[in-house]
Short mmCIF file of C-alpha atoms and ligand atoms in Angstrom, two decimals:
data_model
loop_
_atom_site.label_atom_id
_atom_site.label_comp_id
_atom_site.label_asym_id
_atom_site.label_seq_id
_atom_site.Cartn_x
_atom_site.Cartn_y
_atom_site.Cartn_z
CA MET A 2 -15.91 2.78 -4.45
CA TYR A 3 -17.84 5.45 -2.58
CA LEU A 4 -15.72 6.68 0.30
CA SER A 5 -18.80 7.37 2.43
CA ARG A 6 -19.49 3.62 2.46
CA ALA A 7 -15.97 2.20 2.21
CA PHE A 8 -14.29 0.36 5.07
CA ILE A 9 -11.18 2.52 5.12
CA PRO A 10 -10.64 3.33 8.79
CA THR A 11 -8.12 6.19 8.67
CA ILE A 12 -6.43 7.40 11.85
CA LYS A 13 -5.47 11.01 12.56
CA GLU A 14 -3.03 10.46 15.44
CA ILE A 15 0.35 8.99 14.68
CA PRO A 16 0.31 5.39 15.98
CA SER A 17 2.92 5.22 18.74
CA GLU A 18 3.91 1.58 18.12
CA ALA A 19 5.04 2.27 14.55
CA GLN A 20 8.72 3.14 14.19
CA ILE A 21 8.97 3.68 10.44
CA ALA A 22 7.01 5.66 7.86
CA SER A 23 5.48 2.73 5.98
CA HIS A 24 4.13 1.15 9.16
CA ARG A 25 2.68 4.47 10.36
CA LEU A 26 1.16 5.23 6.96
CA MET A 27 -0.30 1.75 6.49
CA LEU A 28 -2.08 2.08 9.82
CA ARG A 29 -3.10 5.72 9.32
CA ALA A 30 -4.43 5.21 5.78
CA GLY A 31 -6.40 2.14 6.90
CA LEU A 32 -4.53 -0.47 4.82
CA VAL A 33 -3.97 -3.03 7.57
CA ARG A 34 -4.62 -3.72 11.23
CA GLN A 35 -2.48 -5.82 13.54
CA THR A 36 -4.34 -8.78 15.03
CA SER A 37 -1.40 -10.13 17.08
CA ALA A 38 2.35 -9.50 17.09
CA GLY A 39 3.60 -9.61 13.50
CA ILE A 40 0.22 -10.75 12.13
CA TYR A 41 -1.98 -8.41 10.12
CA ALA A 42 -5.46 -8.28 8.63
CA TRP A 43 -5.57 -6.67 5.19
CA LEU A 44 -8.38 -4.13 4.79
CA PRO A 45 -9.89 -3.17 1.41
CA LEU A 46 -7.37 -0.47 0.48
CA GLY A 47 -4.34 -2.56 1.49
CA LEU A 48 -5.72 -5.69 -0.14
CA ARG A 49 -6.08 -3.90 -3.47
CA VAL A 50 -2.38 -3.04 -3.38
CA LEU A 51 -1.42 -6.57 -2.37
CA ARG A 52 -3.49 -7.99 -5.25
CA ASN A 53 -1.91 -5.57 -7.75
CA ILE A 54 1.56 -6.67 -6.70
CA GLU A 55 0.53 -10.33 -6.87
CA ARG A 56 -0.84 -9.85 -10.40
CA ILE A 57 2.39 -8.37 -11.75
CA VAL A 58 4.51 -10.99 -9.99
CA ARG A 59 2.28 -13.74 -11.44
CA GLU A 60 2.39 -12.33 -14.99
CA GLU A 61 6.18 -12.19 -14.97
CA GLN A 62 6.52 -15.68 -13.48
CA ASN A 63 4.22 -17.07 -16.16
CA ALA A 64 6.09 -15.17 -18.89
CA ALA A 65 9.36 -16.73 -17.67
CA GLY A 66 7.85 -20.21 -18.04
CA ALA A 67 7.09 -20.97 -14.39
CA GLN A 68 3.77 -22.73 -13.71
CA GLU A 69 1.48 -21.75 -10.86
CA VAL A 70 0.40 -24.27 -8.24
CA LEU A 71 -0.98 -23.79 -4.73
CA MET A 72 0.54 -25.78 -1.91
CA PRO A 73 -1.00 -25.84 1.56
CA THR A 74 0.23 -23.72 4.46
CA ILE A 75 0.27 -26.74 6.80
CA GLN A 76 2.99 -29.33 6.21
CA PRO A 77 3.84 -32.72 7.73
CA ALA A 78 7.00 -32.77 9.88
CA GLU A 79 8.22 -35.98 8.16
CA LEU A 80 9.31 -34.11 5.03
CA TRP A 81 11.48 -31.79 7.09
CA LYS A 82 12.97 -34.71 9.00
CA GLU A 83 13.95 -36.21 5.64
CA SER A 84 15.74 -33.07 4.52
CA GLY A 85 17.35 -32.64 7.93
CA ARG A 86 15.95 -29.15 8.44
CA TYR A 87 13.33 -30.00 11.09
CA ASP A 88 15.76 -29.41 13.94
CA ASP A 89 17.88 -26.79 12.13
CA TYR A 90 14.93 -24.43 11.76
CA GLY A 91 14.60 -24.12 15.52
CA LYS A 92 12.15 -21.79 17.20
CA GLU A 93 11.39 -19.88 14.02
CA MET A 94 9.18 -22.78 12.92
CA LEU A 95 5.62 -22.85 14.23
CA ARG A 96 5.02 -26.47 15.21
CA ILE A 97 1.56 -27.96 15.51
CA VAL A 98 0.28 -31.32 16.78
CA ASP A 99 -2.97 -32.61 15.28
CA ARG A 100 -5.63 -34.71 17.11
CA HIS A 101 -3.81 -37.92 16.18
CA GLU A 102 -0.62 -36.61 17.76
CA ARG A 103 0.95 -36.17 14.33
CA GLU A 104 3.58 -33.47 14.08
CA MET A 105 2.70 -30.74 11.60
CA LEU A 106 4.02 -27.24 10.97
CA TYR A 107 2.97 -23.97 9.38
CA GLY A 108 5.30 -23.71 6.37
CA PRO A 109 8.09 -21.11 6.54
CA THR A 110 9.09 -22.11 2.96
CA ASN A 111 8.34 -25.04 0.62
CA GLU A 112 11.56 -26.67 -0.64
CA GLU A 113 10.68 -30.00 1.01
CA MET A 114 7.07 -30.07 -0.06
CA ILE A 115 7.78 -29.23 -3.72
CA THR A 116 10.58 -31.84 -3.80
CA ASP A 117 8.09 -34.40 -2.50
CA LEU A 118 5.49 -33.42 -5.13
CA PHE A 119 8.16 -33.67 -7.80
CA ARG A 120 9.31 -37.16 -6.76
CA GLN A 121 5.76 -38.50 -6.80
CA SER A 122 5.33 -37.69 -10.49
CA VAL A 123 8.51 -36.95 -12.42
CA LYS A 124 10.46 -40.00 -13.55
CA SER A 125 12.55 -38.98 -16.56
CA TYR A 126 14.99 -36.27 -17.68
CA ARG A 127 12.61 -35.70 -20.62
CA GLU A 128 10.16 -33.99 -18.27
CA LEU A 129 12.78 -31.39 -17.30
CA PRO A 130 13.19 -28.49 -16.87
CA ILE A 131 10.26 -27.70 -14.60
CA ASN A 132 9.68 -24.53 -12.61
CA LEU A 133 6.72 -24.43 -10.23
CA TYR A 134 5.63 -21.50 -8.08
CA HIS A 135 2.90 -20.43 -5.74
CA ILE A 136 1.84 -17.30 -3.91
CA GLN A 137 1.06 -18.43 -0.40
CA TRP A 138 1.16 -17.30 3.23
CA LYS A 139 4.18 -18.32 5.25
CA PHE A 140 4.84 -18.27 8.97
CA ARG A 141 8.17 -17.57 10.65
CA ASP A 142 8.18 -16.99 14.35
CA GLU A 143 10.60 -14.07 14.12
CA VAL A 144 12.22 -13.11 17.45
CA ARG A 145 11.52 -9.46 16.79
CA PRO A 146 8.64 -8.93 14.40
CA ARG A 147 8.73 -5.22 13.58
CA PHE A 148 8.16 -2.54 11.00
CA GLY A 149 4.62 -3.75 10.30
CA VAL A 150 4.29 -6.03 7.28
CA MET A 151 7.99 -5.66 6.49
CA ARG A 152 9.09 -8.15 9.11
CA GLY A 153 5.93 -9.98 10.02
CA ARG A 154 5.45 -13.46 11.41
CA GLU A 155 2.75 -14.31 8.86
CA PHE A 156 3.59 -12.94 5.42
CA LEU A 157 2.78 -13.53 1.76
CA MET A 158 5.57 -14.90 -0.43
CA LYS A 159 5.87 -15.88 -4.05
CA ASP A 160 8.15 -18.87 -4.06
CA ALA A 161 9.29 -20.72 -7.17
CA TYR A 162 11.30 -23.93 -7.42
CA SER A 163 13.23 -25.08 -10.48
CA PHE A 164 14.30 -28.62 -11.37
CA ASP A 165 16.93 -29.20 -14.07
CA ALA A 166 18.85 -32.16 -15.46
CA ASP A 167 22.29 -30.62 -15.01
CA HIS A 168 24.30 -27.67 -13.72
CA ALA A 169 24.12 -25.75 -17.02
CA GLY A 170 20.33 -26.08 -17.04
CA ALA A 171 20.05 -24.98 -13.41
CA VAL A 172 22.17 -21.90 -14.14
CA ARG A 173 19.88 -21.05 -17.04
CA SER A 174 16.83 -21.36 -14.77
CA TYR A 175 18.53 -19.13 -12.19
CA ARG A 176 19.30 -16.45 -14.76
CA ALA A 177 15.79 -16.59 -16.21
CA MET A 178 14.33 -16.01 -12.74
CA MET A 179 16.77 -13.19 -12.09
CA LEU A 180 15.64 -11.42 -15.25
CA ALA A 181 11.99 -12.07 -14.38
CA TYR A 182 12.67 -10.41 -11.01
CA MET A 183 14.26 -7.33 -12.54
CA ARG A 184 11.27 -7.00 -14.86
CA THR A 185 8.84 -7.51 -12.00
CA PHE A 186 10.39 -4.79 -9.84
CA GLN A 187 10.62 -2.40 -12.78
CA ARG A 188 6.92 -2.92 -13.53
CA LEU A 189 6.07 -2.38 -9.86
CA GLY A 190 7.70 1.05 -10.17
CA LEU A 191 10.57 0.16 -7.82
CA LYS A 192 14.33 0.42 -8.15
CA ALA A 193 15.66 -2.95 -6.98
CA ILE A 194 19.31 -3.91 -7.21
CA PRO A 195 20.53 -7.54 -7.15
CA MET A 196 23.33 -8.17 -4.68
CA VAL A 197 25.45 -11.23 -4.02
CA ALA A 198 24.15 -12.80 -0.82
CA ASP A 199 24.63 -15.46 1.84
CA THR A 200 22.42 -18.54 1.54
CA GLY A 201 21.57 -19.06 5.24
CA PRO A 202 19.17 -21.89 6.13
CA ILE A 203 18.06 -22.44 2.51
CA GLY A 204 21.57 -23.60 1.56
CA GLY A 205 23.54 -23.65 -1.71
CA ASP A 206 26.45 -21.75 -3.19
CA LEU A 207 24.94 -19.11 -5.45
CA SER A 208 22.50 -16.52 -4.24
CA HIS A 209 21.32 -12.96 -4.88
CA GLU A 210 19.19 -10.63 -2.82
CA PHE A 211 17.10 -7.93 -4.45
CA ILE A 212 17.28 -4.70 -2.53
CA VAL A 213 14.97 -1.70 -2.77
CA LEU A 214 16.72 1.46 -1.71
CA ALA A 215 15.17 3.25 1.25
CA PRO A 216 16.73 5.11 4.18
CA THR A 217 14.98 2.90 6.75
CA GLY A 218 16.18 -0.40 5.20
CA GLU A 219 17.72 -3.03 7.45
CA SER A 220 20.76 -3.59 5.20
CA GLN A 221 23.67 -1.28 4.52
CA VAL A 222 24.38 -1.41 0.77
CA TYR A 223 27.10 -0.35 -1.66
CA TYR A 224 26.37 -0.17 -5.38
CA ASP A 225 27.42 1.22 -8.71
CA ALA A 226 25.17 4.08 -9.88
CA SER A 227 25.20 2.60 -13.40
CA PHE A 228 22.38 0.28 -12.21
CA GLU A 229 20.04 3.24 -12.40
CA GLY A 230 18.10 3.64 -15.62
CA VAL A 231 18.62 0.15 -17.08
CA ASP A 232 15.51 -1.04 -18.93
CA TYR A 233 14.97 -4.73 -18.20
CA LEU A 234 11.68 -4.84 -20.08
CA ALA A 235 13.50 -4.26 -23.36
CA GLY A 236 14.82 -7.45 -24.92
CA GLY A 237 11.52 -9.09 -25.79
CA ASN A 238 10.42 -12.64 -25.15
CA ASN A 239 13.67 -14.34 -26.04
CA PRO A 240 16.29 -12.44 -24.10
CA ASP A 241 19.96 -13.38 -24.16
CA LEU A 242 20.25 -14.61 -20.57
CA ASP A 243 24.03 -14.94 -20.58
CA LYS A 244 24.47 -11.38 -21.78
CA PHE A 245 21.96 -10.13 -19.21
CA PHE A 246 23.71 -12.00 -16.38
CA ALA A 247 27.20 -10.91 -17.46
CA ASP A 248 26.01 -7.32 -17.69
CA ILE A 249 24.29 -7.29 -14.32
CA THR A 250 27.09 -9.03 -12.44
CA SER A 251 29.72 -6.76 -13.98
CA ARG A 252 28.33 -3.87 -11.92
CA TYR A 253 29.30 -3.73 -8.27
CA ALA A 254 26.56 -4.18 -5.66
CA ALA A 255 26.82 -5.72 -2.20
CA THR A 256 25.30 -5.60 1.25
CA ASP A 257 27.74 -5.01 4.11
CA GLU A 258 27.90 -8.79 4.77
CA LYS A 259 29.51 -9.30 1.38
CA HIS A 260 31.15 -5.91 0.86
CA ASP A 261 34.57 -6.21 -0.79
CA THR A 262 36.61 -3.05 -0.26
CA ALA A 263 39.19 -3.98 -2.91
CA LYS A 264 36.51 -4.35 -5.60
CA TRP A 265 34.73 -1.25 -4.35
CA ALA A 266 37.89 0.77 -4.91
CA GLU A 267 37.76 -0.21 -8.59
CA VAL A 268 34.33 1.42 -9.05
CA PRO A 269 34.81 4.94 -10.45
CA GLU A 270 34.42 7.32 -7.54
CA ALA A 271 31.62 9.31 -9.18
CA ASN A 272 29.59 6.09 -9.45
CA ARG A 273 29.90 4.91 -5.84
CA ARG A 274 26.65 4.97 -3.92
CA GLU A 275 26.08 3.93 -0.32
CA GLY A 276 22.77 3.68 1.44
CA ARG A 277 20.23 1.52 3.16
CA GLY A 278 18.02 -1.06 1.52
CA ILE A 279 15.14 -3.47 2.03
CA GLU A 280 15.39 -7.08 0.85
CA VAL A 281 12.31 -7.73 -1.29
CA GLY A 282 13.49 -10.88 -3.03
CA HIS A 283 16.07 -13.62 -2.66
CA ILE A 284 17.08 -16.38 -5.10
CA PHE A 285 19.14 -19.50 -4.48
CA TYR A 286 20.89 -22.20 -6.47
CA PHE A 287 21.55 -25.22 -4.28
CA GLY A 288 22.07 -28.07 -6.77
CA THR A 289 21.20 -31.47 -5.36
CA LYS A 290 20.94 -30.51 -1.66
CA TYR A 291 17.28 -31.54 -1.34
CA THR A 292 17.04 -34.13 -4.11
CA LYS A 293 19.92 -36.06 -2.50
CA ALA A 294 18.69 -35.72 1.07
CA MET A 295 15.16 -36.75 0.06
CA ASN A 296 16.33 -39.47 -2.27
CA VAL A 297 14.84 -38.08 -5.47
CA SER A 298 16.16 -39.30 -8.79
CA VAL A 299 14.99 -39.52 -12.39
CA ALA A 300 16.20 -41.58 -15.34
CA GLY A 301 18.80 -39.98 -17.65
CA PRO A 302 19.17 -40.55 -21.44
CA ASP A 303 21.39 -43.57 -20.72
CA GLY A 304 18.82 -45.05 -18.34
CA LYS A 305 21.00 -44.23 -15.32
CA MET A 306 19.28 -42.53 -12.40
CA PHE A 307 20.49 -39.07 -11.29
CA HIS A 308 19.54 -36.36 -8.78
CA PRO A 309 18.01 -33.27 -10.45
CA GLU A 310 19.48 -29.83 -9.71
CA MET A 311 17.31 -27.29 -7.93
CA GLY A 312 17.00 -23.61 -7.20
CA SER A 313 14.43 -21.61 -5.24
CA TYR A 314 13.28 -18.06 -5.79
CA GLY A 315 11.38 -15.88 -3.33
CA ILE A 316 9.64 -12.51 -3.50
CA GLY A 317 8.22 -10.91 -0.34
CA VAL A 318 4.83 -9.93 -1.74
CA SER A 319 3.42 -8.45 1.48
CA ARG A 320 6.78 -6.88 2.38
CA LEU A 321 6.72 -5.11 -1.00
CA VAL A 322 3.70 -3.07 0.09
CA GLY A 323 5.75 -1.61 2.94
CA ALA A 324 8.89 -1.30 0.82
CA ALA A 325 7.02 0.64 -1.89
CA ILE A 326 5.82 3.11 0.74
CA GLU A 327 9.28 3.45 2.28
CA ALA A 328 10.63 4.26 -1.18
CA SER A 329 7.84 6.69 -2.04
CA HIS A 330 6.10 8.94 0.50
CA ASP A 331 6.22 12.49 1.87
CA ASP A 332 5.04 14.26 5.03
CA ALA A 333 1.44 14.19 3.83
CA GLY A 334 1.28 10.48 3.10
CA ILE A 335 1.81 7.70 0.59
CA ILE A 336 2.73 8.32 -3.07
CA TRP A 337 1.82 5.09 -4.88
CA PRO A 338 3.61 4.04 -8.05
CA ASP A 339 0.85 3.96 -10.72
CA ALA A 340 1.12 0.20 -11.26
CA ILE A 341 0.21 -0.80 -7.72
CA ALA A 342 -1.99 2.06 -6.50
CA PRO A 343 -5.23 0.84 -4.91
CA PHE A 344 -7.14 3.27 -7.13
CA LYS A 345 -5.88 5.24 -10.12
CA ALA A 346 -7.60 8.36 -8.85
CA ALA A 347 -9.64 9.93 -6.08
CA ILE A 348 -12.60 12.04 -7.16
CA LEU A 349 -13.03 14.84 -4.64
CA ASN A 350 -16.48 16.39 -4.55
CA LEU A 351 -15.91 19.72 -2.81
CA LYS A 352 -19.61 20.49 -2.48
CA ASN A 353 -21.61 17.40 -1.83
CA GLY A 354 -25.31 18.11 -2.49
CA ASP A 355 -24.63 20.68 -5.23
CA ALA A 356 -26.40 19.31 -8.31
CA ALA A 357 -23.65 20.29 -10.78
CA CYS A 358 -20.88 18.84 -8.54
CA ASP A 359 -22.78 15.62 -7.81
CA GLY A 360 -23.70 15.11 -11.46
CA LEU A 361 -20.17 15.66 -12.74
CA CYS A 362 -18.62 13.44 -10.04
CA GLU A 363 -21.05 10.60 -10.81
CA ARG A 364 -20.20 10.91 -14.51
CA LEU A 365 -16.45 10.77 -13.81
CA TYR A 366 -16.94 7.88 -11.40
CA ALA A 367 -18.86 5.83 -13.97
CA ALA A 368 -16.20 6.50 -16.61
CA MET A 369 -13.46 5.29 -14.24
CA ASP A 370 -15.14 1.88 -14.14
CA GLY A 371 -14.33 0.93 -10.55
CA ASP A 372 -10.80 2.34 -10.58
CA ALA A 373 -11.63 5.49 -8.61
CA LEU A 374 -12.36 6.22 -4.98
CA TYR A 375 -15.14 8.79 -4.96
CA ASP A 376 -15.01 11.07 -1.89
CA ASP A 377 -18.73 11.77 -1.61
CA ARG A 378 -18.62 12.52 2.12
CA SER A 379 -20.10 15.75 3.43
CA ASP A 380 -16.79 16.78 5.04
CA ARG A 381 -14.86 19.99 4.52
CA ALA A 382 -12.61 20.27 1.47
CA GLY A 383 -9.50 20.29 3.70
CA VAL A 384 -10.40 16.89 5.15
CA LYS A 385 -10.82 15.45 1.65
CA PHE A 386 -7.50 16.88 0.41
CA ASN A 387 -5.67 15.50 3.46
CA ASP A 388 -7.19 12.03 3.15
CA ALA A 389 -6.47 11.83 -0.58
CA ASP A 390 -2.85 12.83 0.04
CA LEU A 391 -2.59 10.33 2.89
CA MET A 392 -3.99 7.44 0.82
CA GLY A 393 -1.64 8.38 -2.00
CA HIS A 394 -3.76 7.95 -5.15
CA PRO A 395 -1.60 8.91 -8.17
CA TRP A 396 -4.26 11.41 -9.33
CA GLN A 397 -6.88 13.59 -7.67
CA ILE A 398 -9.78 14.88 -9.75
CA ILE A 399 -11.10 17.84 -7.83
CA VAL A 400 -14.66 19.02 -8.55
CA GLY A 401 -15.79 22.34 -7.06
CA PRO A 402 -19.00 24.31 -7.70
CA ARG A 403 -17.37 27.04 -9.85
CA GLY A 404 -15.57 24.53 -12.05
CA ALA A 405 -18.55 22.22 -12.30
CA ALA A 406 -20.76 25.09 -13.53
CA ALA A 407 -18.13 25.90 -16.19
CA GLY A 408 -17.56 22.22 -17.09
CA LYS A 409 -14.04 22.14 -15.62
CA VAL A 410 -12.23 20.03 -13.05
CA GLU A 411 -8.86 20.40 -11.40
CA LEU A 412 -6.44 17.53 -11.88
CA LYS A 413 -3.65 17.05 -9.33
CA ARG A 414 -0.72 14.70 -9.68
CA ARG A 415 0.14 13.38 -6.21
CA ALA A 416 3.84 12.79 -6.88
CA THR A 417 4.66 16.30 -8.12
CA GLY A 418 1.83 18.36 -6.70
CA GLU A 419 1.21 19.77 -10.20
CA ARG A 420 -2.34 21.01 -10.77
CA ALA A 421 -4.14 21.85 -14.00
CA GLU A 422 -7.66 23.00 -14.88
CA LEU A 423 -9.07 20.73 -17.57
CA SER A 424 -12.28 19.55 -19.14
CA PRO A 425 -13.55 16.33 -17.51
CA GLU A 426 -12.74 14.43 -20.72
CA ASP A 427 -9.14 15.65 -20.83
CA ALA A 428 -8.71 14.83 -17.15
CA LEU A 429 -10.03 11.32 -17.71
CA ALA A 430 -7.77 10.84 -20.72
CA LYS A 431 -4.74 11.73 -18.58
CA VAL A 432 -5.74 9.53 -15.67
CA LEU A 433 -6.66 6.53 -17.80
CA GLY A 434 -3.91 7.05 -20.40
C1 LIG B 507 13.29 -18.68 -1.66
C2 LIG B 507 11.88 -19.08 -1.97
C3 LIG B 507 13.32 -18.31 0.84
O1 LIG B 507 12.53 -18.61 1.71
N1 LIG B 507 12.68 -20.39 -0.22
C4 LIG B 507 11.58 -20.26 -1.13
C5 LIG B 507 13.59 -19.29 -0.31
N2 LIG B 507 14.00 -17.17 0.81
S1 LIG B 507 13.93 -16.01 1.93
O2 LIG B 507 14.93 -15.05 1.60
O3 LIG B 507 14.00 -16.55 3.23
O4 LIG B 507 12.51 -15.34 1.78
C6 LIG B 507 12.12 -14.78 0.52
C7 LIG B 507 11.59 -13.37 0.70
O5 LIG B 507 10.49 -13.37 1.60
C8 LIG B 507 10.45 -12.13 2.30
N3 LIG B 507 10.43 -12.37 3.75
C9 LIG B 507 9.60 -11.73 4.62
N4 LIG B 507 8.63 -10.82 4.43
C10 LIG B 507 7.97 -10.37 5.50
N5 LIG B 507 8.20 -10.77 6.75
C11 LIG B 507 9.16 -11.71 7.00
N6 LIG B 507 9.38 -12.12 8.24
C12 LIG B 507 9.92 -12.23 5.90
N7 LIG B 507 10.91 -13.14 5.76
C13 LIG B 507 11.21 -13.21 4.47
C14 LIG B 507 11.68 -11.35 1.90
O6 LIG B 507 11.34 -10.40 0.90
C15 LIG B 507 12.59 -12.41 1.32
O7 LIG B 507 13.46 -11.89 0.33
#
């Protein structure tokens, strides 16, 4: 993308309404704009990040055996009356009446709807297990929407729902999703730690939250440092789920709600870490809560009908954009993890109009095949450096007249500030490698 023509409305002043770094930086770098309280429009740069996160989430859900569907945002109230949650959900639910006076709502989550889809089609234990997910906008009329996309009213969630024949199967589904989550966060370039959690309005008796560490997080967390450096991507396509689960739950990690001082005292002192964290995912096992309430049963091997066991599994896709920035930024701007960066590199033409600079930049831009933002504006070099740092591209390929004449570029790594003078080919190899 040519920056001179891109719709990336950056802001120089620090937006006064934004209390935390990610919100300020998302506004300043032109990723999003608020359209009403807690509701945001995603602009090209922000949307590219959102799509990158979605892609990795989707790949890991598919690899874990979940199947993608797409349910609507608008739901009929009847389903929620069946489950008993229509009144429980209170003011957080956005209620709508259509022209025929039918009660509808903008979905805050989809347990009821997926249970209804399941009961329309699945009749036998032989069709189990099934895990269905979608990536869809949700609406929760939060009392205090704040921190930009981190606690919005409209937000993008990946939500998966598993159906199993028995408790053992449901536990297996839960563990498979937990591993898929650890892999997802690792691929996103984030350190997320699973912590035992309360189940709240979703219900059930087994639940974990996934917390990304960041000083501005809403939760106080306590965890064992041995979580750091575990490679969840090792273990191939047929991982030992019981071993994984035993290993992960043997390490202490809890938010203050669930903090157990006796167990904490057993963690070796050198390993005890305290800090703040952001909840980017939450998984639940709730057995037959919805299948019973909504009268869903399938035939077992003996012909007897039974209620399938369920779990649900959420990732805050839009929240992750903010969380990634909270976890990785400096005074100059965002520092994107490579996997989710909107562009791999910015190409900075320090002398627009100089034939050697223009020619070299165009050549680099073509070789990057759409994965570079080319700063072809006629601004001063300082403006270009500042904007590239603000937008946080992992690499900057800097092309000045002296270098261009000698067939050299400067390559800067945003995260470390390291710079090296290289041939254009070597720079490309590093950036694309
Ligand atoms: C699990 C999937 C659920 O809704 N039902 C379907 C279950 N869980 S949850 O914890 O309530 O939400 C899942 C994740 O969604 C993100 N999230 C939000 N993101 C932005 N703004 C919000 N207001 C918001 N509320 C929830 C969180 O990442 C949460 O872990």
